[in-house]
């Protein structure tokens, strides 16, 4: 890694909790001021190349993506095992976004302990790491189109951080957009400081 960030904001949350929406809010607010790292992007890109799927459709919250989700998860887990590197796709995502050129990194979709653990390495000792859990009730998630799916919602990709307790912030996302933005102000303040 040639450049180091000043701040890394890591977002985590279950399907339909609103983590993608939060990432979009942050990205729109800061435009090109930060690197937005989607760990799922290189997974979906490589999976699409190998399996003839439409990459652009896999990047959307869609029924199309849901058709491939289980197989894509199995494939990506095998890739990481074969390479003996649990952070393989995270590292690819960092390279893909040229994150080394930015002072602030937003990791939009941490799902496993290894996704967070990567930032515990000595190369990030002088970097401020903010770990944010976005949560919503099952009722709220259902209102957004979520339905429990066996082998997906009970898999590591959805449950891997359920017992993680070292969150810097836990953001409740059951209310309005205005309420959510109000809760995110503490994170906006940190990003503002890092970018000055």
CSV table of C-alpha atoms in Angstrom, one decimal:
chain,number,residue,atom,x,y,z
A,1,UNK,CA,0.0,0.0,0.0
A,2,UNK,CA,1.6,3.2,-1.1
A,3,UNK,CA,-0.7,5.7,0.7
A,4,UNK,CA,-2.4,5.4,4.1
A,5,UNK,CA,-5.7,6.9,5.0
A,6,UNK,CA,-6.2,9.2,8.0
A,7,UNK,CA,-9.6,7.7,8.7
A,8,UNK,CA,-11.4,4.5,7.8
A,9,UNK,CA,-15.2,4.2,8.3
A,10,UNK,CA,-16.4,0.6,8.3
A,11,UNK,CA,-20.1,0.0,7.8
A,12,UNK,CA,-21.8,-3.3,8.6
A,13,UNK,CA,-25.4,-4.4,8.8
A,14,UNK,CA,-27.7,-7.2,7.7
A,15,UNK,CA,-29.6,-7.3,4.4
A,16,UNK,CA,-32.1,-4.5,4.1
A,17,UNK,CA,-30.8,-2.8,7.3
A,18,UNK,CA,-29.9,0.3,5.2
A,19,UNK,CA,-26.1,0.0,5.1
A,20,UNK,CA,-26.1,0.6,1.3
A,21,UNK,CA,-28.3,3.6,1.8
A,22,UNK,CA,-26.0,5.0,4.5
A,23,UNK,CA,-23.0,4.4,2.2
A,24,UNK,CA,-24.9,6.3,-0.5
A,25,UNK,CA,-25.7,9.2,1.8
A,26,UNK,CA,-22.0,9.5,2.9
A,27,UNK,CA,-20.8,9.2,-0.7
A,28,UNK,CA,-23.2,11.9,-2.0
A,29,UNK,CA,-22.2,14.2,0.8
A,30,UNK,CA,-18.5,14.0,0.1
A,31,UNK,CA,-18.5,13.3,-3.6
A,32,UNK,CA,-15.0,12.5,-4.6
A,33,UNK,CA,-13.5,13.3,-1.2
A,34,UNK,CA,-13.3,9.8,-0.1
A,35,UNK,CA,-12.7,6.3,-1.4
A,36,UNK,CA,-15.8,4.1,-1.3
A,37,UNK,CA,-14.8,0.5,-0.9
A,38,UNK,CA,-17.3,-2.2,-1.7
A,39,UNK,CA,-15.8,-5.6,-0.7
A,40,UNK,CA,-18.6,-7.2,-2.8
A,41,UNK,CA,-17.5,-5.4,-6.0
A,42,UNK,CA,-14.5,-7.5,-6.9
A,43,UNK,CA,-16.5,-10.6,-5.8
A,44,UNK,CA,-19.3,-9.8,-8.1
A,45,UNK,CA,-17.0,-8.7,-10.9
A,46,UNK,CA,-15.0,-11.9,-10.9
A,47,UNK,CA,-18.0,-14.1,-10.3
A,48,UNK,CA,-19.8,-12.5,-13.3
A,49,UNK,CA,-16.7,-13.0,-15.5
A,50,UNK,CA,-16.5,-16.7,-14.6
A,51,UNK,CA,-20.2,-17.6,-14.6
A,52,UNK,CA,-21.6,-15.4,-17.3
A,53,UNK,CA,-23.7,-13.2,-15.0
A,54,UNK,CA,-24.4,-9.5,-15.6
A,55,UNK,CA,-22.0,-7.6,-13.3
A,56,UNK,CA,-24.1,-4.4,-13.4
A,57,UNK,CA,-27.2,-6.3,-12.3
A,58,UNK,CA,-25.3,-8.0,-9.5
A,59,UNK,CA,-24.3,-4.6,-8.1
A,60,UNK,CA,-28.0,-3.6,-7.7
A,61,UNK,CA,-30.4,-4.6,-5.0
A,62,UNK,CA,-32.4,-6.8,-7.3
A,63,UNK,CA,-34.1,-10.2,-7.7
A,64,UNK,CA,-31.5,-10.9,-10.3
A,65,UNK,CA,-28.7,-10.7,-7.7
A,66,UNK,CA,-30.7,-12.8,-5.3
A,67,UNK,CA,-30.7,-15.7,-7.8
A,68,UNK,CA,-26.9,-15.8,-7.6
A,69,UNK,CA,-26.3,-14.9,-4.0
A,70,UNK,CA,-25.9,-18.3,-2.5
A,71,UNK,CA,-23.6,-19.6,-5.2
A,72,UNK,CA,-21.7,-16.4,-5.2
A,73,UNK,CA,-21.1,-16.6,-1.5
A,74,UNK,CA,-19.9,-20.2,-1.7
A,75,UNK,CA,-17.6,-19.4,-4.6
A,76,UNK,CA,-16.1,-16.4,-2.8
A,77,UNK,CA,-15.5,-18.3,0.4
A,78,UNK,CA,-13.7,-21.0,-1.6
A,79,UNK,CA,-11.6,-18.4,-3.4
A,80,UNK,CA,-10.4,-17.0,0.0
A,81,UNK,CA,-9.7,-20.5,1.3
A,82,UNK,CA,-7.8,-21.5,-1.8
A,83,UNK,CA,-5.7,-18.4,-1.5
A,84,UNK,CA,-5.3,-18.7,2.3
A,85,UNK,CA,-6.3,-15.0,2.6
A,86,UNK,CA,-9.5,-14.0,4.3
A,87,UNK,CA,-8.9,-10.4,3.2
A,88,UNK,CA,-8.3,-11.2,-0.4
A,89,UNK,CA,-11.4,-9.4,-1.8
A,90,UNK,CA,-11.1,-6.5,0.6
A,91,UNK,CA,-7.5,-5.9,-0.7
A,92,UNK,CA,-8.8,-6.2,-4.3
A,93,UNK,CA,-11.5,-3.7,-3.5
A,94,UNK,CA,-8.9,-1.2,-2.1
A,95,UNK,CA,-6.8,-1.5,-5.2
A,96,UNK,CA,-9.8,-1.3,-7.5
A,97,UNK,CA,-10.9,2.0,-6.0
A,98,UNK,CA,-7.4,3.4,-5.9
A,99,UNK,CA,-8.1,4.1,-2.2
A,100,UNK,CA,-4.4,4.8,-1.5
A,101,UNK,CA,-4.9,8.2,-3.1
A,102,UNK,CA,-7.6,9.2,-0.6
A,103,UNK,CA,-7.4,10.4,3.1
A,104,UNK,CA,-10.7,8.8,4.0
A,105,UNK,CA,-11.9,5.3,3.2
A,106,UNK,CA,-15.5,4.2,3.5
A,107,UNK,CA,-15.8,0.4,3.6
A,108,UNK,CA,-19.4,0.0,2.7
A,109,UNK,CA,-20.1,-3.6,3.4
A,110,UNK,CA,-18.1,-5.4,6.1
A,111,UNK,CA,-19.7,-8.8,6.8
A,112,UNK,CA,-17.0,-10.9,8.5
A,113,UNK,CA,-14.6,-10.6,11.4
A,114,UNK,CA,-11.7,-10.7,8.8
A,115,UNK,CA,-13.2,-7.6,7.1
A,116,UNK,CA,-12.7,-5.6,10.3
A,117,UNK,CA,-9.6,-7.5,11.5
A,118,UNK,CA,-7.7,-6.5,8.4
A,119,UNK,CA,-7.6,-2.9,9.8
A,120,UNK,CA,-6.1,-4.1,13.1
A,121,UNK,CA,-2.8,-4.8,11.4
A,122,UNK,CA,0.2,-2.6,12.2
A,123,UNK,CA,0.0,-0.7,8.9
A,124,UNK,CA,-3.1,1.0,10.3
A,125,UNK,CA,-1.8,1.8,13.8
A,126,UNK,CA,-1.8,5.5,13.1
A,127,UNK,CA,-5.2,5.5,11.3
A,128,UNK,CA,-8.5,6.3,13.1
A,129,UNK,CA,-10.9,3.4,12.5
A,130,UNK,CA,-14.6,3.9,13.1
A,131,UNK,CA,-16.7,0.7,13.1
A,132,UNK,CA,-20.4,1.4,12.5
A,133,UNK,CA,-23.2,-1.2,12.8
A,134,UNK,CA,-26.4,-0.2,11.0
A,135,UNK,CA,-29.3,-2.1,12.4
A,136,UNK,CA,-33.1,-2.3,11.8
A,137,UNK,CA,-35.8,-4.5,13.2
A,138,UNK,CA,-36.9,-7.5,11.2
A,139,UNK,CA,-40.3,-5.7,10.8
A,140,UNK,CA,-38.5,-2.7,9.2
A,141,UNK,CA,-36.4,-5.0,7.0
A,142,UNK,CA,-39.5,-6.8,5.8
A,143,UNK,CA,-41.1,-3.5,4.9
A,144,UNK,CA,-38.0,-2.9,2.7
A,145,UNK,CA,-38.4,-6.3,0.9
A,146,UNK,CA,-36.4,-8.6,3.1
A,147,UNK,CA,-37.6,-12.2,3.6
A,148,UNK,CA,-35.6,-14.7,5.6
A,149,UNK,CA,-33.7,-17.0,3.2
A,150,UNK,CA,-32.2,-20.2,4.6
A,151,UNK,CA,-28.4,-20.6,3.8
A,152,UNK,CA,-28.2,-16.8,3.2
A,153,UNK,CA,-29.6,-15.1,6.3
A,154,UNK,CA,-28.1,-17.7,8.6
A,155,UNK,CA,-24.7,-17.8,6.8
A,156,UNK,CA,-21.5,-16.1,7.8
A,157,UNK,CA,-22.1,-13.3,5.3
A,158,UNK,CA,-25.1,-12.2,7.3
A,159,UNK,CA,-24.2,-13.4,10.8
A,160,UNK,CA,-20.4,-13.2,11.0
A,161,UNK,CA,-20.5,-10.0,13.0
A,162,UNK,CA,-23.5,-10.7,15.2
A,163,UNK,CA,-21.4,-11.3,18.2
A,164,UNK,CA,-18.9,-8.5,17.5
A,165,UNK,CA,-19.2,-5.9,20.2
A,166,UNK,CA,-16.4,-3.4,19.5
A,167,UNK,CA,-18.6,-1.0,17.5
A,168,UNK,CA,-17.7,2.6,17.6
A,169,UNK,CA,-21.3,3.5,16.8
A,170,UNK,CA,-24.5,1.5,16.5
A,171,UNK,CA,-27.0,3.3,14.3
A,172,UNK,CA,-30.7,2.5,14.6
A,173,UNK,CA,-32.3,2.7,11.1
A,174,UNK,CA,-36.0,2.1,11.8
A,175,UNK,CA,-37.1,5.7,11.3
A,176,UNK,CA,-37.1,8.5,8.8
A,177,UNK,CA,-34.3,9.6,6.6
A,178,UNK,CA,-34.0,12.8,8.6
A,179,UNK,CA,-33.7,10.8,11.8
A,180,UNK,CA,-31.0,8.7,10.2
A,181,UNK,CA,-29.0,11.7,9.0
A,182,UNK,CA,-29.2,13.2,12.6
A,183,UNK,CA,-27.7,9.9,13.9
A,184,UNK,CA,-25.0,10.0,11.3
A,185,UNK,CA,-23.8,13.6,12.2
A,186,UNK,CA,-21.2,12.2,14.6
A,187,UNK,CA,-19.7,10.3,11.6
A,188,UNK,CA,-19.9,13.3,9.3
A,189,UNK,CA,-18.0,15.3,11.9
A,190,UNK,CA,-15.2,12.8,11.9
A,191,UNK,CA,-15.0,12.8,8.1
A,192,UNK,CA,-15.1,16.6,8.0
A,193,UNK,CA,-12.1,16.7,10.5
A,194,UNK,CA,-10.2,14.1,8.5
A,195,UNK,CA,-10.6,15.9,5.2
A,196,UNK,CA,-9.5,19.3,6.5
